[in-house]
């Protein structure tokens, strides 16, 4: 009994001794190392050619300086309004011989004034203001240059021998000045009477070039102007008040300025007195520029090139005056008087 466990232990160890060794597994062959491919060296890309920088177009040449005009020129004023008188004074720089006639003098009939001009052997006439232009169109026997008339087409003044110089500064310069005052202006409106298709097209193009949308309407009376303005003001942040006296009156002007102020619409005008009525700025022509353009047209007419003169010669300068109180109301920086001098080609 005591030897039984010893026997069992010997039996088990004997079995372990007699068990065969497990066969050795064959050693797997060494993997054949594939040679690494030689890296392909890409040729360096050829350097890109230097971009060809086109030279900036040269600035447009300045308008030619008018020469002194020796032949006699008659300057006919509608009346002694400062805007008319200032043109006559500015013309003295270019006219060596001139005679000034004032149709506002009730002792001088228009027919008699032009009879005297014919007797004086004047080579040409400068008619300043609408009454003078109408009288010249009717009575003149020599070529005429019209100045300071806005509704030039409505009055049917232009002809082969009657040319005009624009009364307003270029729209492009006006919009440049406006964007300097307030770069956020995006929608500008205007209301005009009939006969200003060319002005509308110029304004539309000038604003489109500057990322501004032009909203306009055509009115036939001052009350219609007010009605259209009250509808238009909802869609605009700026309004150009063109000096079309056919569709404006003092009462309508006052109502429009008040309505614009309530709706925070900026108003641009063309004469300084309207600044006091609440306009943001005025964009006026420059007397010396108007006189220079009249002199250029006179020079061509007297030289016998009247057929080459455009119906209306555009101006090239603008004078900006701002209303500091209105600038402050709109949160804009106050600005001093600025003179912007550019050719029309450069401004449009």
PDB file of C-alpha atoms in Angstrom, residues 14-171:
ATOM      1  CA  UNK A  14       8.663   6.187 -17.735  1.00  0.00           C
ATOM      2  CA  UNK A  15       5.936   7.108 -20.150  1.00  0.00           C
ATOM      3  CA  UNK A  16       7.437  10.528 -20.474  1.00  0.00           C
ATOM      4  CA  UNK A  17      10.883   9.066 -21.213  1.00  0.00           C
ATOM      5  CA  UNK A  18       9.591   6.654 -23.799  1.00  0.00           C
ATOM      6  CA  UNK A  19       7.525   9.339 -25.720  1.00  0.00           C
ATOM      7  CA  UNK A  20       9.185  10.187 -29.051  1.00  0.00           C
ATOM      8  CA  UNK A  21      10.565  13.709 -29.680  1.00  0.00           C
ATOM      9  CA  UNK A  22       8.344  15.803 -32.024  1.00  0.00           C
ATOM     10  CA  UNK A  23       9.912  16.139 -35.473  1.00  0.00           C
ATOM     11  CA  UNK A  24      11.701  19.401 -36.182  1.00  0.00           C
ATOM     12  CA  UNK A  25       9.874  21.680 -38.536  1.00  0.00           C
ATOM     13  CA  UNK A  26      11.815  22.731 -41.621  1.00  0.00           C
ATOM     14  CA  UNK A  27      13.259  26.217 -41.431  1.00  0.00           C
ATOM     15  CA  UNK A  28      11.443  28.474 -43.910  1.00  0.00           C
ATOM     16  CA  UNK A  29      13.733  29.806 -46.605  1.00  0.00           C
ATOM     17  CA  UNK A  30      14.924  33.344 -46.288  1.00  0.00           C
ATOM     18  CA  UNK A  31      12.617  35.666 -48.298  1.00  0.00           C
ATOM     19  CA  UNK A  32      14.217  36.916 -51.428  1.00  0.00           C
ATOM     20  CA  UNK A  33      14.642  40.644 -51.100  1.00  0.00           C
ATOM     21  CA  UNK A  34      13.491  42.332 -54.271  1.00  0.00           C
ATOM     22  CA  UNK A  35      15.884  45.102 -55.202  1.00  0.00           C
ATOM     23  CA  UNK A  36      14.434  48.521 -54.478  1.00  0.00           C
ATOM     24  CA  UNK A  37      13.669  50.365 -57.695  1.00  0.00           C
ATOM     25  CA  UNK A  38      15.882  53.258 -58.391  1.00  0.00           C
ATOM     26  CA  UNK A  39      13.995  56.465 -57.653  1.00  0.00           C
ATOM     27  CA  UNK A  40      13.003  58.364 -60.743  1.00  0.00           C
ATOM     28  CA  UNK A  41      14.337  61.866 -60.582  1.00  0.00           C
ATOM     29  CA  UNK A  42      11.857  64.214 -62.134  1.00  0.00           C
ATOM     30  CA  UNK A  43      13.483  67.053 -63.989  1.00  0.00           C
ATOM     31  CA  UNK A  44      13.005  70.379 -62.300  1.00  0.00           C
ATOM     32  CA  UNK A  45      10.101  72.292 -63.839  1.00  0.00           C
ATOM     33  CA  UNK A  46      11.105  75.031 -66.141  1.00  0.00           C
ATOM     34  CA  UNK A  47      10.652  78.407 -64.500  1.00  0.00           C
ATOM     35  CA  UNK A  48       7.459  80.170 -65.477  1.00  0.00           C
ATOM     36  CA  UNK A  49       8.045  83.164 -67.688  1.00  0.00           C
ATOM     37  CA  UNK A  50       7.808  86.477 -65.979  1.00  0.00           C
ATOM     38  CA  UNK A  51       4.296  87.899 -66.451  1.00  0.00           C
ATOM     39  CA  UNK A  52       4.178  90.599 -69.021  1.00  0.00           C
ATOM     40  CA  UNK A  53       3.047  93.756 -67.278  1.00  0.00           C
ATOM     41  CA  UNK A  54       1.129  95.902 -69.668  1.00  0.00           C
ATOM     42  CA  UNK A  55       2.041  99.524 -69.192  1.00  0.00           C
ATOM     43  CA  UNK A  56      -0.795 101.629 -67.836  1.00  0.00           C
ATOM     44  CA  UNK A  57      -2.479 103.673 -70.532  1.00  0.00           C
ATOM     45  CA  UNK A  58      -1.260 107.218 -70.562  1.00  0.00           C
ATOM     46  CA  UNK A  59      -3.605 109.727 -68.981  1.00  0.00           C
ATOM     47  CA  UNK A  60      -5.798 111.537 -71.458  1.00  0.00           C
ATOM     48  CA  UNK A  61      -4.258 114.730 -72.712  1.00  0.00           C
ATOM     49  CA  UNK A  62      -5.537 117.894 -71.118  1.00  0.00           C
ATOM     50  CA  UNK A  63      -7.950 119.910 -73.214  1.00  0.00           C
ATOM     51  CA  UNK A  64      -6.185 122.333 -75.493  1.00  0.00           C
ATOM     52  CA  UNK A  65      -5.695 125.807 -74.127  1.00  0.00           C
ATOM     53  CA  UNK A  66      -7.864 128.216 -76.125  1.00  0.00           C
ATOM     54  CA  UNK A  67      -6.059 130.947 -77.960  1.00  0.00           C
ATOM     55  CA  UNK A  68      -6.902 134.610 -77.659  1.00  0.00           C
ATOM     56  CA  UNK A  69      -9.659 135.478 -80.098  1.00  0.00           C
ATOM     57  CA  UNK A  70      -9.050 138.685 -82.017  1.00  0.00           C
ATOM     58  CA  UNK A  71     -12.304 139.182 -83.989  1.00  0.00           C
ATOM     59  CA  UNK A  72     -15.155 140.965 -82.257  1.00  0.00           C
ATOM     60  CA  UNK A  73     -17.481 138.727 -80.229  1.00  0.00           C
ATOM     61  CA  UNK A  74     -20.813 139.883 -78.797  1.00  0.00           C
ATOM     62  CA  UNK A  75     -21.675 138.526 -75.336  1.00  0.00           C
ATOM     63  CA  UNK A  76     -25.429 138.639 -74.701  1.00  0.00           C
ATOM     64  CA  UNK A  77     -26.605 138.179 -71.115  1.00  0.00           C
ATOM     65  CA  UNK A  78     -30.161 137.237 -70.222  1.00  0.00           C
ATOM     66  CA  UNK A  79     -29.873 139.490 -67.163  1.00  0.00           C
ATOM     67  CA  UNK A  80     -27.367 140.539 -64.491  1.00  0.00           C
ATOM     68  CA  UNK A  81     -27.621 137.285 -62.511  1.00  0.00           C
ATOM     69  CA  UNK A  82     -24.190 136.661 -60.948  1.00  0.00           C
ATOM     70  CA  UNK A  83     -23.909 133.255 -62.638  1.00  0.00           C
ATOM     71  CA  UNK A  84     -24.231 134.992 -66.022  1.00  0.00           C
ATOM     72  CA  UNK A  85     -22.050 137.978 -65.219  1.00  0.00           C
ATOM     73  CA  UNK A  86     -19.281 135.706 -63.926  1.00  0.00           C
ATOM     74  CA  UNK A  87     -19.127 133.950 -67.291  1.00  0.00           C
ATOM     75  CA  UNK A  88     -18.806 137.270 -69.125  1.00  0.00           C
ATOM     76  CA  UNK A  89     -15.982 138.305 -66.773  1.00  0.00           C
ATOM     77  CA  UNK A  90     -14.184 134.971 -67.208  1.00  0.00           C
ATOM     78  CA  UNK A  91     -14.424 135.323 -70.998  1.00  0.00           C
ATOM     79  CA  UNK A  92     -12.405 138.543 -70.906  1.00  0.00           C
ATOM     80  CA  UNK A  93      -9.274 136.406 -70.599  1.00  0.00           C
ATOM     81  CA  UNK A  94      -9.854 134.984 -74.078  1.00  0.00           C
ATOM     82  CA  UNK A  95     -11.610 137.760 -76.019  1.00  0.00           C
ATOM     83  CA  UNK A  96      -9.506 140.672 -77.200  1.00  0.00           C
ATOM     84  CA  UNK A  97     -12.594 142.444 -78.561  1.00  0.00           C
ATOM     85  CA  UNK A  98     -15.990 141.987 -76.972  1.00  0.00           C
ATOM     86  CA  UNK A  99     -19.198 143.910 -76.474  1.00  0.00           C
ATOM     87  CA  UNK A 100     -21.628 142.930 -73.713  1.00  0.00           C
ATOM     88  CA  UNK A 101     -25.402 143.316 -74.124  1.00  0.00           C
ATOM     89  CA  UNK A 102     -27.819 142.901 -71.205  1.00  0.00           C
ATOM     90  CA  UNK A 103     -31.304 141.820 -72.210  1.00  0.00           C
ATOM     91  CA  UNK A 104     -32.425 142.361 -68.621  1.00  0.00           C
ATOM     92  CA  UNK A 105     -32.240 146.081 -69.345  1.00  0.00           C
ATOM     93  CA  UNK A 106     -35.839 146.862 -70.237  1.00  0.00           C
ATOM     94  CA  UNK A 107     -34.736 149.822 -72.342  1.00  0.00           C
ATOM     95  CA  UNK A 108     -33.073 147.430 -74.812  1.00  0.00           C
ATOM     96  CA  UNK A 109     -35.341 145.174 -76.839  1.00  0.00           C
ATOM     97  CA  UNK A 110     -33.852 141.876 -77.983  1.00  0.00           C
ATOM     98  CA  UNK A 111     -34.541 142.703 -81.639  1.00  0.00           C
ATOM     99  CA  UNK A 112     -32.726 146.025 -81.333  1.00  0.00           C
ATOM    100  CA  UNK A 113     -29.786 144.441 -79.523  1.00  0.00           C
ATOM    101  CA  UNK A 114     -29.226 141.910 -82.290  1.00  0.00           C
ATOM    102  CA  UNK A 115     -29.639 144.583 -84.970  1.00  0.00           C
ATOM    103  CA  UNK A 116     -26.818 146.493 -83.256  1.00  0.00           C
ATOM    104  CA  UNK A 117     -24.725 143.310 -83.141  1.00  0.00           C
ATOM    105  CA  UNK A 118     -25.212 142.803 -86.875  1.00  0.00           C
ATOM    106  CA  UNK A 119     -24.084 146.393 -87.549  1.00  0.00           C
ATOM    107  CA  UNK A 120     -20.997 145.888 -85.366  1.00  0.00           C
ATOM    108  CA  UNK A 121     -19.767 143.113 -87.677  1.00  0.00           C
ATOM    109  CA  UNK A 122     -19.284 140.728 -84.755  1.00  0.00           C
ATOM    110  CA  UNK A 123     -17.942 137.345 -85.867  1.00  0.00           C
ATOM    111  CA  UNK A 124     -19.922 135.306 -83.338  1.00  0.00           C
ATOM    112  CA  UNK A 125     -22.269 135.609 -80.357  1.00  0.00           C
ATOM    113  CA  UNK A 126     -22.098 134.087 -76.889  1.00  0.00           C
ATOM    114  CA  UNK A 127     -25.631 133.836 -75.467  1.00  0.00           C
ATOM    115  CA  UNK A 128     -25.682 133.302 -71.704  1.00  0.00           C
ATOM    116  CA  UNK A 129     -28.950 132.049 -70.200  1.00  0.00           C
ATOM    117  CA  UNK A 130     -32.153 130.820 -71.816  1.00  0.00           C
ATOM    118  CA  UNK A 131     -33.745 134.185 -72.781  1.00  0.00           C
ATOM    119  CA  UNK A 132     -30.534 135.287 -74.510  1.00  0.00           C
ATOM    120  CA  UNK A 133     -30.228 131.911 -76.247  1.00  0.00           C
ATOM    121  CA  UNK A 134     -33.804 132.070 -77.541  1.00  0.00           C
ATOM    122  CA  UNK A 135     -33.304 135.603 -78.814  1.00  0.00           C
ATOM    123  CA  UNK A 136     -30.039 134.604 -80.517  1.00  0.00           C
ATOM    124  CA  UNK A 137     -31.706 131.611 -82.154  1.00  0.00           C
ATOM    125  CA  UNK A 138     -34.326 133.960 -83.573  1.00  0.00           C
ATOM    126  CA  UNK A 139     -32.401 137.084 -84.502  1.00  0.00           C
ATOM    127  CA  UNK A 140     -28.711 136.232 -84.903  1.00  0.00           C
ATOM    128  CA  UNK A 141     -27.086 136.382 -88.332  1.00  0.00           C
ATOM    129  CA  UNK A 142     -23.773 134.876 -87.128  1.00  0.00           C
ATOM    130  CA  UNK A 143     -22.906 131.609 -85.307  1.00  0.00           C
ATOM    131  CA  UNK A 144     -23.904 131.359 -81.646  1.00  0.00           C
ATOM    132  CA  UNK A 145     -22.431 129.590 -78.611  1.00  0.00           C
ATOM    133  CA  UNK A 146     -24.974 129.018 -75.816  1.00  0.00           C
ATOM    134  CA  UNK A 147     -23.986 128.774 -72.166  1.00  0.00           C
ATOM    135  CA  UNK A 148     -25.766 128.276 -68.824  1.00  0.00           C
ATOM    136  CA  UNK A 149     -28.874 126.617 -70.282  1.00  0.00           C
ATOM    137  CA  UNK A 150     -30.015 123.296 -68.788  1.00  0.00           C
ATOM    138  CA  UNK A 151     -33.058 122.454 -70.924  1.00  0.00           C
ATOM    139  CA  UNK A 152     -31.141 122.926 -74.162  1.00  0.00           C
ATOM    140  CA  UNK A 153     -33.074 120.253 -76.113  1.00  0.00           C
ATOM    141  CA  UNK A 154     -36.490 121.239 -74.854  1.00  0.00           C
ATOM    142  CA  UNK A 155     -35.966 124.803 -76.082  1.00  0.00           C
ATOM    143  CA  UNK A 156     -34.969 123.539 -79.559  1.00  0.00           C
ATOM    144  CA  UNK A 157     -32.002 125.879 -79.659  1.00  0.00           C
ATOM    145  CA  UNK A 158     -29.344 123.757 -81.332  1.00  0.00           C
ATOM    146  CA  UNK A 159     -28.723 123.880 -85.046  1.00  0.00           C
ATOM    147  CA  UNK A 160     -25.831 123.912 -87.481  1.00  0.00           C
ATOM    148  CA  UNK A 161     -24.880 127.441 -86.413  1.00  0.00           C
ATOM    149  CA  UNK A 162     -25.917 127.218 -82.760  1.00  0.00           C
ATOM    150  CA  UNK A 163     -23.698 125.162 -80.439  1.00  0.00           C
ATOM    151  CA  UNK A 164     -23.746 124.852 -76.670  1.00  0.00           C
ATOM    152  CA  UNK A 165     -21.459 124.292 -73.718  1.00  0.00           C
ATOM    153  CA  UNK A 166     -22.773 122.066 -70.924  1.00  0.00           C
ATOM    154  CA  UNK A 167     -24.124 123.800 -67.839  1.00  0.00           C
ATOM    155  CA  UNK A 168     -23.429 120.929 -65.409  1.00  0.00           C
ATOM    156  CA  UNK A 169     -20.077 119.418 -64.427  1.00  0.00           C
ATOM    157  CA  UNK A 170     -19.425 115.797 -65.437  1.00  0.00           C
ATOM    158  CA  UNK A 171     -21.566 113.238 -63.607  1.00  0.00           C
TER     159      UNK A 171
END
